[in-house]
Coordinates of N, CA and C and ligand atoms in Angstrom, one line a residue:
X218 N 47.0 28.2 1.5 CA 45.9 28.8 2.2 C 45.6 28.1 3.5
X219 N 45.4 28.8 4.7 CA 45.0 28.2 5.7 C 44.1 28.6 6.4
X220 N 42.5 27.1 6.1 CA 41.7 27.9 6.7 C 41.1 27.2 7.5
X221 N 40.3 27.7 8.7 CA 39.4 27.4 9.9 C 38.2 28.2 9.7
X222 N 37.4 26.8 10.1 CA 35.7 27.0 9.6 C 35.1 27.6 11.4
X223 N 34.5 28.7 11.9 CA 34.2 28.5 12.9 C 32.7 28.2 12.8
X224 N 32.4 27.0 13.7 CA 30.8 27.0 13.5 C 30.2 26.1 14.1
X225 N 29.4 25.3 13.8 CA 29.0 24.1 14.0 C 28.3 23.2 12.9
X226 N 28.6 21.7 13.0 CA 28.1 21.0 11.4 C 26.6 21.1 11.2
X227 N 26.0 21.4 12.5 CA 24.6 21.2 12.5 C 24.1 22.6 11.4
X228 N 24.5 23.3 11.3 CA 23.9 25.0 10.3 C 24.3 24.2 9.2
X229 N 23.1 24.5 8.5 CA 23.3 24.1 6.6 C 24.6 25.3 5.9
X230 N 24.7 25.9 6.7 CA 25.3 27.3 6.0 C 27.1 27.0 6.6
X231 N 27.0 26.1 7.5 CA 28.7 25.8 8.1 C 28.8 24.5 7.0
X232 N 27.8 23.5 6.4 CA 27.9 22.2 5.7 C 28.2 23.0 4.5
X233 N 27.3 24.0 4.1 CA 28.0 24.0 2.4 C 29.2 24.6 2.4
X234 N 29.9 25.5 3.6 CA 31.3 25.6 3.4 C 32.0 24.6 3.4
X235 N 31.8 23.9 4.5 CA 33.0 22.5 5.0 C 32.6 21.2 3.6
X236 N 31.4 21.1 3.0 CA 31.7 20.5 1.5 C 32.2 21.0 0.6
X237 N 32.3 22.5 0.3 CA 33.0 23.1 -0.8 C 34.6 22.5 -0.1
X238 N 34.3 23.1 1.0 CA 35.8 22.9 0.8 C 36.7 21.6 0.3
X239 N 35.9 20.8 0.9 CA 36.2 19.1 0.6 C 36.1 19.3 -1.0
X240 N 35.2 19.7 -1.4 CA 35.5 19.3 -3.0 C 36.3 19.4 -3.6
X241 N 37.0 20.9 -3.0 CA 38.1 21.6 -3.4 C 39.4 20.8 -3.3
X242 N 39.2 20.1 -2.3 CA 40.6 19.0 -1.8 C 41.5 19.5 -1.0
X243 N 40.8 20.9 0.0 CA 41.5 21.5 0.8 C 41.2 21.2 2.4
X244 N 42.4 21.6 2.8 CA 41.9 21.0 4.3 C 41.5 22.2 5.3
X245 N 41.1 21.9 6.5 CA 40.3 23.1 7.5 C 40.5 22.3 8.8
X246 N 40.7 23.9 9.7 CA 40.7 23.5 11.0 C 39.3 23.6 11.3
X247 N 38.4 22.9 12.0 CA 37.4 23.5 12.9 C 37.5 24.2 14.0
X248 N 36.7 25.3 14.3 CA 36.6 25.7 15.7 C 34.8 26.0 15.9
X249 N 34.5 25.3 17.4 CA 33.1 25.0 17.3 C 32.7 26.1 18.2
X250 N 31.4 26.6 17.5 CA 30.8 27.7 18.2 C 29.2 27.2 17.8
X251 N 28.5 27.5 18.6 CA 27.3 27.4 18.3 C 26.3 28.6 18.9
X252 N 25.6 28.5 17.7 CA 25.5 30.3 17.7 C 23.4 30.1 18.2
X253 N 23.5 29.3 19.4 CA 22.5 29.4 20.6 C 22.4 30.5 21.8
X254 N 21.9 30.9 21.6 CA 21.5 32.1 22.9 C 22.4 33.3 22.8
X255 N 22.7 34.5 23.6 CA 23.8 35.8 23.2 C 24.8 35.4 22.3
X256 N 25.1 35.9 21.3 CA 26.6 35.6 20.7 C 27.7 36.5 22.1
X257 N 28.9 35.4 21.8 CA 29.9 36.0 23.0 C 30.2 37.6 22.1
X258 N 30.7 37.9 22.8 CA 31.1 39.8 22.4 C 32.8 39.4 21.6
X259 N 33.4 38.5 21.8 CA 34.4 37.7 20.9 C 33.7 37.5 19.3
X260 N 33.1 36.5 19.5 CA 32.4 35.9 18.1 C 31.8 37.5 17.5
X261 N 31.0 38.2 18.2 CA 30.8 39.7 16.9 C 31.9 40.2 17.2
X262 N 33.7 40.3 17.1 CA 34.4 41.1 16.4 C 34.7 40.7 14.9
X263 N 34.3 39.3 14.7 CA 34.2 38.5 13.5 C 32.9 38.2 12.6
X264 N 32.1 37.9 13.5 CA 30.8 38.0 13.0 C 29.9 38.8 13.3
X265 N 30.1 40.1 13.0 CA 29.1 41.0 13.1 C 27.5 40.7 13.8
X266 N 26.6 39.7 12.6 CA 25.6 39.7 12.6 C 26.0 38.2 13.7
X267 N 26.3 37.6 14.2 CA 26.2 36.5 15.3 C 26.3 35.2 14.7
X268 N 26.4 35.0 13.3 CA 26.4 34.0 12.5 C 27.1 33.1 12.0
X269 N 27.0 32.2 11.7 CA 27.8 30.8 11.7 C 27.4 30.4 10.1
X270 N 28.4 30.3 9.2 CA 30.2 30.2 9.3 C 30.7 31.6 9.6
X271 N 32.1 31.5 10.2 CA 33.1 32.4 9.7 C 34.4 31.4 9.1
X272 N 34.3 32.0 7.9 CA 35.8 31.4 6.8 C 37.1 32.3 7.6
X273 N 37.7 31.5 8.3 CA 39.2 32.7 8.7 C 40.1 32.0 7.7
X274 N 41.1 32.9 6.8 CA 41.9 32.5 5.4 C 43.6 33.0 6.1
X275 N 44.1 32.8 6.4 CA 45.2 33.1 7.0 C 45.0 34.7 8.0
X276 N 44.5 34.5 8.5 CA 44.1 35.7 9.8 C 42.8 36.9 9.4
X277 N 42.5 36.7 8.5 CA 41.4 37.3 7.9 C 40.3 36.9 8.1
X278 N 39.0 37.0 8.4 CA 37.6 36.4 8.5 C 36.8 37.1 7.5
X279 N 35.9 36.0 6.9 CA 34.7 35.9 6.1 C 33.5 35.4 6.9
X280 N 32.5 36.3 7.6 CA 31.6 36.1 7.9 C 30.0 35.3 7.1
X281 N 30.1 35.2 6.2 CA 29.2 34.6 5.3 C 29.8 33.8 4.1
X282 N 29.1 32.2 4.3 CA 29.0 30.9 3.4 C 29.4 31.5 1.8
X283 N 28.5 32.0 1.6 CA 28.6 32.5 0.1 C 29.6 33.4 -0.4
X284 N 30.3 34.3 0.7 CA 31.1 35.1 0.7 C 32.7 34.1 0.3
X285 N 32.2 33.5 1.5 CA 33.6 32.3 1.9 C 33.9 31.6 0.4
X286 N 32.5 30.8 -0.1 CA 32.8 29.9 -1.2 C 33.3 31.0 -2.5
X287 N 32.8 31.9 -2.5 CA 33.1 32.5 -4.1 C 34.9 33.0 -3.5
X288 N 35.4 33.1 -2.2 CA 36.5 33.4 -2.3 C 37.4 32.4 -2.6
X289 N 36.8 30.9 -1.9 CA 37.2 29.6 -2.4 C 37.2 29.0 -4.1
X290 N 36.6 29.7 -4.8 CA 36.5 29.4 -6.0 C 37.3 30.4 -6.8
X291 N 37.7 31.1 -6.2 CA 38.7 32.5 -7.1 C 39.9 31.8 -6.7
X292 N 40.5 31.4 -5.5 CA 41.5 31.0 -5.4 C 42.2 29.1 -6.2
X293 N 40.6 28.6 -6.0 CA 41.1 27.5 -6.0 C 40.0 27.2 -7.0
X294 N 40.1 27.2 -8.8 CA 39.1 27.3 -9.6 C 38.8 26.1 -9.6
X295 N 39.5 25.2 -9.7 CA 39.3 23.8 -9.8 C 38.8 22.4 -8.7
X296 N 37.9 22.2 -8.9 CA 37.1 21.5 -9.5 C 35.9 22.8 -9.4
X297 N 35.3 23.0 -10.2 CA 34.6 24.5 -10.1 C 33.4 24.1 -9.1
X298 N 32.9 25.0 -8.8 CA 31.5 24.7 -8.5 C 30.6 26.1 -8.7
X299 N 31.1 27.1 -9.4 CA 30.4 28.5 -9.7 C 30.0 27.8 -11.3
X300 N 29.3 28.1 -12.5 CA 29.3 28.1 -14.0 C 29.6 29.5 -13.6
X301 N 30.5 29.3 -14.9 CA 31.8 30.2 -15.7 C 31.1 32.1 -15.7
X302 N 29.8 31.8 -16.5 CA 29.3 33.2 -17.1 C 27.7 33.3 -17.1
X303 N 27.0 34.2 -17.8 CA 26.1 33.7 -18.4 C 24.9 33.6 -17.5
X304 N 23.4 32.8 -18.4 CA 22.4 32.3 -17.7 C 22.6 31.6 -16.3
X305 N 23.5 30.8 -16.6 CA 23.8 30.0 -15.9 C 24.5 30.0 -14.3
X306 N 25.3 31.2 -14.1 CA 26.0 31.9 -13.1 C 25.0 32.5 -12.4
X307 N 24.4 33.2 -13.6 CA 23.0 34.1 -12.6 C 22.0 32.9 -11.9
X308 N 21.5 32.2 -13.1 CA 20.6 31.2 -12.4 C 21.1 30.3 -11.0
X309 N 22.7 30.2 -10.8 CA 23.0 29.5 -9.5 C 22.6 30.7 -8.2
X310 N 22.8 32.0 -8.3 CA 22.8 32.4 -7.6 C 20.9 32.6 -7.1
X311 N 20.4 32.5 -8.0 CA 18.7 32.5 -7.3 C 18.5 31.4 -7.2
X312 N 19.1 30.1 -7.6 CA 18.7 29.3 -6.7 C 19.4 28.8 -5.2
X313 N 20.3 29.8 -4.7 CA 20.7 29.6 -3.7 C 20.1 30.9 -2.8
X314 N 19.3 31.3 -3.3 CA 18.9 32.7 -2.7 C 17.1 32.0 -2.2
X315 N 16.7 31.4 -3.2 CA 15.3 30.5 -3.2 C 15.7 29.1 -2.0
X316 N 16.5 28.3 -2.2 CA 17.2 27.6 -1.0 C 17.2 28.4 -0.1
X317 N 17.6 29.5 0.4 CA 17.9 30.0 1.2 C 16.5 30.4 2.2
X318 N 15.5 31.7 1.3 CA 15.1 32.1 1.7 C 13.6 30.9 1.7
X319 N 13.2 30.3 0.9 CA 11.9 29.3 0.9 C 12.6 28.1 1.9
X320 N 13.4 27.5 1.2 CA 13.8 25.9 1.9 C 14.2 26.0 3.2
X321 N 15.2 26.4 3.6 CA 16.0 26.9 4.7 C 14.7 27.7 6.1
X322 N 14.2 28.7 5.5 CA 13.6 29.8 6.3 C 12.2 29.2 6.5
X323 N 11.8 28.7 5.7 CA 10.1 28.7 5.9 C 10.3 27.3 6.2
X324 N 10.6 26.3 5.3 CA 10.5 24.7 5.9 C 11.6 24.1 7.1
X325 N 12.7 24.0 6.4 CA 13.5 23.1 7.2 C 13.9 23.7 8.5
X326 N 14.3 25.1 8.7 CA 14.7 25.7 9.8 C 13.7 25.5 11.0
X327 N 12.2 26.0 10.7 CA 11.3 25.8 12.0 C 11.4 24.3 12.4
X328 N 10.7 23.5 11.8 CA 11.0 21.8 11.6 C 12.1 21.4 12.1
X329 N 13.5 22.0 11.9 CA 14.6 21.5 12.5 C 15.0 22.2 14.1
X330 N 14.2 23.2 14.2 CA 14.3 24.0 15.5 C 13.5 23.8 16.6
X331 N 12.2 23.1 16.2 CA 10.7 23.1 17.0 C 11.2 21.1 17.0
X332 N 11.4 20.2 15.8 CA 11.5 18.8 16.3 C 13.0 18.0 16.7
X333 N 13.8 19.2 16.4 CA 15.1 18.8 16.5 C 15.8 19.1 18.0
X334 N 16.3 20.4 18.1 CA 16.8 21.2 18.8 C 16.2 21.6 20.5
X335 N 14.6 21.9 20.1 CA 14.3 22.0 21.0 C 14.0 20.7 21.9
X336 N 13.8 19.7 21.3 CA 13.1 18.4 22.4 C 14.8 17.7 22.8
X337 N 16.0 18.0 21.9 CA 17.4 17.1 22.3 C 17.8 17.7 23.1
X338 N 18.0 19.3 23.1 CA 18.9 20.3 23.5 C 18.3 21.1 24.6
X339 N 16.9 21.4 24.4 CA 16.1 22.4 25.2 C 15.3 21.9 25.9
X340 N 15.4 20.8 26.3 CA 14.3 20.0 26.7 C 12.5 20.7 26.7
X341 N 12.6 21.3 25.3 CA 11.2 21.7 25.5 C 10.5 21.0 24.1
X342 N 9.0 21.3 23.9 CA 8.4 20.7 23.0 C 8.0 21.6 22.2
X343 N 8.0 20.8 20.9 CA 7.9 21.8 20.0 C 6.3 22.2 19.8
X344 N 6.1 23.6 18.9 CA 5.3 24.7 19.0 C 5.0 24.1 17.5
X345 N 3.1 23.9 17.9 CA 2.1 22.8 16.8 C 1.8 23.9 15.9
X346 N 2.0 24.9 16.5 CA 1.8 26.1 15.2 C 3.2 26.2 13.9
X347 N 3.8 26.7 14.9 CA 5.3 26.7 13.9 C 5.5 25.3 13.2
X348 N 5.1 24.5 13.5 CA 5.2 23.2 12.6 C 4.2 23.1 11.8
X349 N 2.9 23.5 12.1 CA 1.7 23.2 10.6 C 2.1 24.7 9.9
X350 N 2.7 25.7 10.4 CA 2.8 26.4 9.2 C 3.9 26.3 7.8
X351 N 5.0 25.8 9.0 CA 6.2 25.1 8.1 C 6.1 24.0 6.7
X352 N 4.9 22.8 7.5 CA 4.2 21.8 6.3 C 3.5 22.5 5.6
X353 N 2.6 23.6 6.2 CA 1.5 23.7 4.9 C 2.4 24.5 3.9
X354 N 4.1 25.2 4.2 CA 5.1 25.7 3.0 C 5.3 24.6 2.0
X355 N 5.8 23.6 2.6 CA 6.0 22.2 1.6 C 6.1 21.9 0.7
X356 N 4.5 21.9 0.3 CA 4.6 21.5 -1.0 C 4.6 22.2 -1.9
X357 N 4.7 23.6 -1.8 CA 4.6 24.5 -2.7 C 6.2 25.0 -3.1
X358 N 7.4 24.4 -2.1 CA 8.7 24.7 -2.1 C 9.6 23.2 -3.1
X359 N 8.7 22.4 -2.5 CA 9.5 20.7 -3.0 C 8.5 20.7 -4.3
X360 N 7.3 21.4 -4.8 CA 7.3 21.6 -6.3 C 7.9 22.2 -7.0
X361 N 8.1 23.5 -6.3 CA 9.0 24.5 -7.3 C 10.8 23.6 -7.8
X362 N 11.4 23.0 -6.2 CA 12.6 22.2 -6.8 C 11.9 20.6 -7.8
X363 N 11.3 20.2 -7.9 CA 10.8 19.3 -8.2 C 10.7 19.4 -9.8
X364 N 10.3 20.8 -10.0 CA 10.3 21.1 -11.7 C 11.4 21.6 -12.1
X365 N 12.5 22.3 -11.2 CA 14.0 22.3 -11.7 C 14.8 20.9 -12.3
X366 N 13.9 19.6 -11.7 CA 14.6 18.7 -11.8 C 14.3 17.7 -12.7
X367 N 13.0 18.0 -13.4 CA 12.6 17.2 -14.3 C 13.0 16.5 -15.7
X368 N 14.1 17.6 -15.8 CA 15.2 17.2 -17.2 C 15.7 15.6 -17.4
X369 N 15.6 15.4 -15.7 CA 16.5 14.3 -15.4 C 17.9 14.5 -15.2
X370 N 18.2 15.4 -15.9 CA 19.8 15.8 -15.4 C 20.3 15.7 -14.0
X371 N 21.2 14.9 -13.5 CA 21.9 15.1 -12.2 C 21.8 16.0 -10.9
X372 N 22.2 17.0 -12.1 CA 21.9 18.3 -10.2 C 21.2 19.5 -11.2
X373 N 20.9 20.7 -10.2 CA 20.0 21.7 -10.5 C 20.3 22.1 -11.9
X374 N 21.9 22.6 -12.4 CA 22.3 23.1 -13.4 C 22.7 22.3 -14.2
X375 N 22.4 21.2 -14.1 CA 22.5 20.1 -15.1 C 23.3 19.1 -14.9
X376 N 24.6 18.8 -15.9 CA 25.6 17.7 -15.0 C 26.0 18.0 -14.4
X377 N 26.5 19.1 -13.8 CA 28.1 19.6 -13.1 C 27.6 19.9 -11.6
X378 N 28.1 19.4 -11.1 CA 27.5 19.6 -9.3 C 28.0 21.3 -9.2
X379 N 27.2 21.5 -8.5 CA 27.3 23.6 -8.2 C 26.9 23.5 -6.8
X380 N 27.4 24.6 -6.3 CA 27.0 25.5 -4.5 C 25.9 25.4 -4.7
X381 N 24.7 25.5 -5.4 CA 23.4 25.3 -5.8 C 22.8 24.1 -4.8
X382 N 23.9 22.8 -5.6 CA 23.0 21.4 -5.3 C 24.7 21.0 -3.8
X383 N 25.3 21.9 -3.2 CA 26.1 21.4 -1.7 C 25.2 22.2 -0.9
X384 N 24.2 23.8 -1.6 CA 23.6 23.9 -0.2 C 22.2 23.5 -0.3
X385 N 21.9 22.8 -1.1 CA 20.3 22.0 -1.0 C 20.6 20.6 0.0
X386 N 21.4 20.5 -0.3 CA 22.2 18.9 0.5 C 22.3 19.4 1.7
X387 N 22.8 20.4 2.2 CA 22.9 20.9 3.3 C 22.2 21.2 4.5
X388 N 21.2 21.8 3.5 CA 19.5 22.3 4.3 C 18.6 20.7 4.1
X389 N 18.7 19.6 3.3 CA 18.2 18.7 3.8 C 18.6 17.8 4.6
X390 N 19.5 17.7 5.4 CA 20.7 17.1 6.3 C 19.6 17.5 7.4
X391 N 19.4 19.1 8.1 CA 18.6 19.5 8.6 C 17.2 18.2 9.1
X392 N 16.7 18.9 7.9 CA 15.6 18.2 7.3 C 15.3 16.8 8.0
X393 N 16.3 16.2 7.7 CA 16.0 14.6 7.8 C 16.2 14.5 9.6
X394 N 17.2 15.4 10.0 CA 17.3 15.4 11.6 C 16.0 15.6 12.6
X395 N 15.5 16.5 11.1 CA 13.9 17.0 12.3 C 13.2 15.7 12.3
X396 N 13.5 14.4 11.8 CA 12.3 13.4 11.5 C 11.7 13.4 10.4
X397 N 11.8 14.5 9.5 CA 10.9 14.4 7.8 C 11.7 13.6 7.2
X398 N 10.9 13.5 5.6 CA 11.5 12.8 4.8 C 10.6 13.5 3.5
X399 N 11.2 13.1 2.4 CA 10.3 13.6 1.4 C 10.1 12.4 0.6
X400 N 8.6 13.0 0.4 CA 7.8 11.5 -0.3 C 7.9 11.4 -2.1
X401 N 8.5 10.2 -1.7 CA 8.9 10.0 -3.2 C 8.2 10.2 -4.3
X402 N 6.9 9.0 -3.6 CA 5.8 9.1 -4.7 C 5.4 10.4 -5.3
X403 N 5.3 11.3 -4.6 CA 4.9 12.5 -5.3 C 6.4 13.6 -5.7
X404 N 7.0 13.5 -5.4 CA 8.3 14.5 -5.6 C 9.4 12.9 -6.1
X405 N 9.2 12.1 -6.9 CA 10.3 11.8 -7.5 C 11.7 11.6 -7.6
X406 N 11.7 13.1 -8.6 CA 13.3 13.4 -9.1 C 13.5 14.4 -7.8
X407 N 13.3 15.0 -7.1 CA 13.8 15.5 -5.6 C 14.3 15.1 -5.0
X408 N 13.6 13.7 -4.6 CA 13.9 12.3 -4.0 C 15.2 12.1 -4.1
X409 N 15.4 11.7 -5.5 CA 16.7 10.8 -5.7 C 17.6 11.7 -5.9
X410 N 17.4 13.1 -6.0 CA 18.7 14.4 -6.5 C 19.0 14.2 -4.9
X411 N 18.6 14.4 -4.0 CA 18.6 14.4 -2.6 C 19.8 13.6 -2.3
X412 N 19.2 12.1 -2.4 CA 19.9 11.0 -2.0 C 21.5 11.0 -2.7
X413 N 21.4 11.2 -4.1 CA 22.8 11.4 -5.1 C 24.0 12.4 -4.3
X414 N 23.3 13.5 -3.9 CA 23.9 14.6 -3.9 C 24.6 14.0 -2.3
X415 N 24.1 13.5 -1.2 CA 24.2 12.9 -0.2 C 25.3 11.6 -0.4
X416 N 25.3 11.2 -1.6 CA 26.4 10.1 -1.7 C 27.3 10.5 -2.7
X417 N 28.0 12.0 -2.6 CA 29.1 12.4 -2.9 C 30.3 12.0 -1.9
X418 N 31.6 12.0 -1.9 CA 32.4 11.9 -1.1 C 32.6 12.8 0.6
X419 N 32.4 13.6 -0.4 CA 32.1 15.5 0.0 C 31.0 14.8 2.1
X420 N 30.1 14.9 1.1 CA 28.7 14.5 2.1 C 29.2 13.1 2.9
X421 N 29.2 11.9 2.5 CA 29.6 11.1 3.0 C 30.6 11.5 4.2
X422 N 31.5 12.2 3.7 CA 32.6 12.5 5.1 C 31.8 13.2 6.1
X423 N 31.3 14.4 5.6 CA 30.1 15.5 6.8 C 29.0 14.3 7.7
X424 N 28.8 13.7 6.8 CA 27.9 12.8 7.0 C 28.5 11.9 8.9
X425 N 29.6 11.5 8.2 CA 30.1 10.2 9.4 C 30.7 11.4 10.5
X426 N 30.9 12.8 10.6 CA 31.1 13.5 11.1 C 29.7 14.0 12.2
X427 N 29.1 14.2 11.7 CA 27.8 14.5 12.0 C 26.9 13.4 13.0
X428 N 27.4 11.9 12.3 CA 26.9 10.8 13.5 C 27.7 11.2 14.6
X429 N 29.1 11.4 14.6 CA 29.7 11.6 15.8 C 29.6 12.2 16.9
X430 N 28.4 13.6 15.9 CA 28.2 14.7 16.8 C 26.8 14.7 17.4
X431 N 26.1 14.1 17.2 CA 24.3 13.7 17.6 C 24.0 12.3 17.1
X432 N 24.5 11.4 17.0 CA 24.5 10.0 17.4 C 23.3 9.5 16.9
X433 N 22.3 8.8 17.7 CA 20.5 8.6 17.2 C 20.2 9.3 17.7
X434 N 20.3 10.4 17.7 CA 18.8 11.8 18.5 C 18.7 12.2 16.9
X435 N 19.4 12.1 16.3 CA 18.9 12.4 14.8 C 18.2 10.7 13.9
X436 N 17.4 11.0 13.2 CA 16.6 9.6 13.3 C 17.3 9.3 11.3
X437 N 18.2 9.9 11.4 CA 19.2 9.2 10.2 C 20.2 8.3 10.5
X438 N 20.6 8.3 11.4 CA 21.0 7.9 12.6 C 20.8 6.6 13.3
X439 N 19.3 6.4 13.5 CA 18.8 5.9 14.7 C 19.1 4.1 14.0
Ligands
GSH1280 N1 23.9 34.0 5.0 C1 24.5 33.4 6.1 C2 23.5 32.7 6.9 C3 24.1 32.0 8.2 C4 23.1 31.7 9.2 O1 21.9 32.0 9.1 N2 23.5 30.9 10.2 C5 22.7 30.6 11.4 C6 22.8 29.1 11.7 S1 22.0 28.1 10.5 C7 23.1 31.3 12.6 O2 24.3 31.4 12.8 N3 22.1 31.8 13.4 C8 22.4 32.5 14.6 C9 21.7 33.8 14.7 O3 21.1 34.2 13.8 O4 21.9 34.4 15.8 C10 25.6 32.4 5.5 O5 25.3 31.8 4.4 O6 26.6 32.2 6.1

């Protein structure tokens, strides 16, 4: 299989591709797009909706992460990262839907767009609104993961690392770029699922990739 990620590392949704794929043990070309201001009229013959990833698989394109990975896991079952059947198959998919739509949308995206993006890239400052509405999401989002994690078990679905716990890793990569952090004292086992999931191989590589690409303007970094 030969595939090219188009995107950029900075979208949590281009990181959980480019870690599946690493887990997988497969390799990828990049091609960088960043999907700031008009999409080119090129990028929508592939991506429709203007969005970042596109999975291209030998001349074919996969406009969406989740699309891309469950084609990555049909072809290439091993080291899995779907559960097989069951509770458990359904339950990865709402918690990548709850990632998606709570983590991603309400917290980490305004935060990463209002303290990140706009003061590095846009030279503008960010909007005190869109940021106290993002915090006052918070704690009601890092409770809900907070009680998925109480078993103690390793990642969301227990021991076996899943797309679940590469795209929570992903959307907190964000996260930490906007300048947050999540407080231990009160979220715990979030805390350290965070940090774990961040010192996979997988992440580690994205990771030293990622310094290359924003340096200290990201304060993980600094
Ligand atoms: N469901 C999509 C979401 C992709 C997505 O929202 N990407 C953002 C970057 S984080 C994007 O490309 N936004 C540009 C736009 O909406 O115009 C996936 O998982 O691939």
């Amino acid at each position: 299989m030969q595939l090219k990620v188009h995107g950029t590392l900075l979208s949590p949704w281009v990181r959980r591709l480019v870690v599946a794929i690493e887990e997988k043990g497969l390799d990828y070309e990049q091609v960088s797009i960043v999907p700031l201001g008009d999409p080119d009229p090129d990028f929508l013959k592939i991506s429709p909706l203007g969005k970042v990833p596109v999975l291209e698989v030998n001349g074919r394109f996969l406009p969406d992460s989740l699309a891309a990975c469950t084609l990555l896991e049909a072809e290439v079952p091993e080291p899995s990262l779907f559960p097989k059947a069951g509770w458990d198959a359904a339950w990865m998919l709402w918690l990548c839907d709850y990632l998606a739509t709570a983590l991603f949308s309400k917290v980490e995206a305004p935060l990463f767009i209002e303290q990140f993006i706009k003061p590095n890239f846009q030279q503008t400052d960010p909007d005190p609104e869109i940021v106290a509405a993002a915090k006052q999401m918070r704690p009601q989002v890092f409770d809900y993961l907070e009680s998925q994690l109480v078993s103690g078990r390793p990642y969301l679905l227990g021991d076996d690392c899943t797309l679940a716990d590469l795209t929570a890793g992903g959307i907190f990569i964000s996260y930490f770029h906007a300048g947050e952090i999540i407080d231990s004292a009160r979220w715990p086992n979030l805390s350290d699922y965070v940090a774990r999931i961040h010192m996979r191989p997988s992440f580690e590589h994205l990771l030293e990739k990622e310094r290359e690409l924003v340096g200290t303007r990201s304060p993980l970094f600094a």
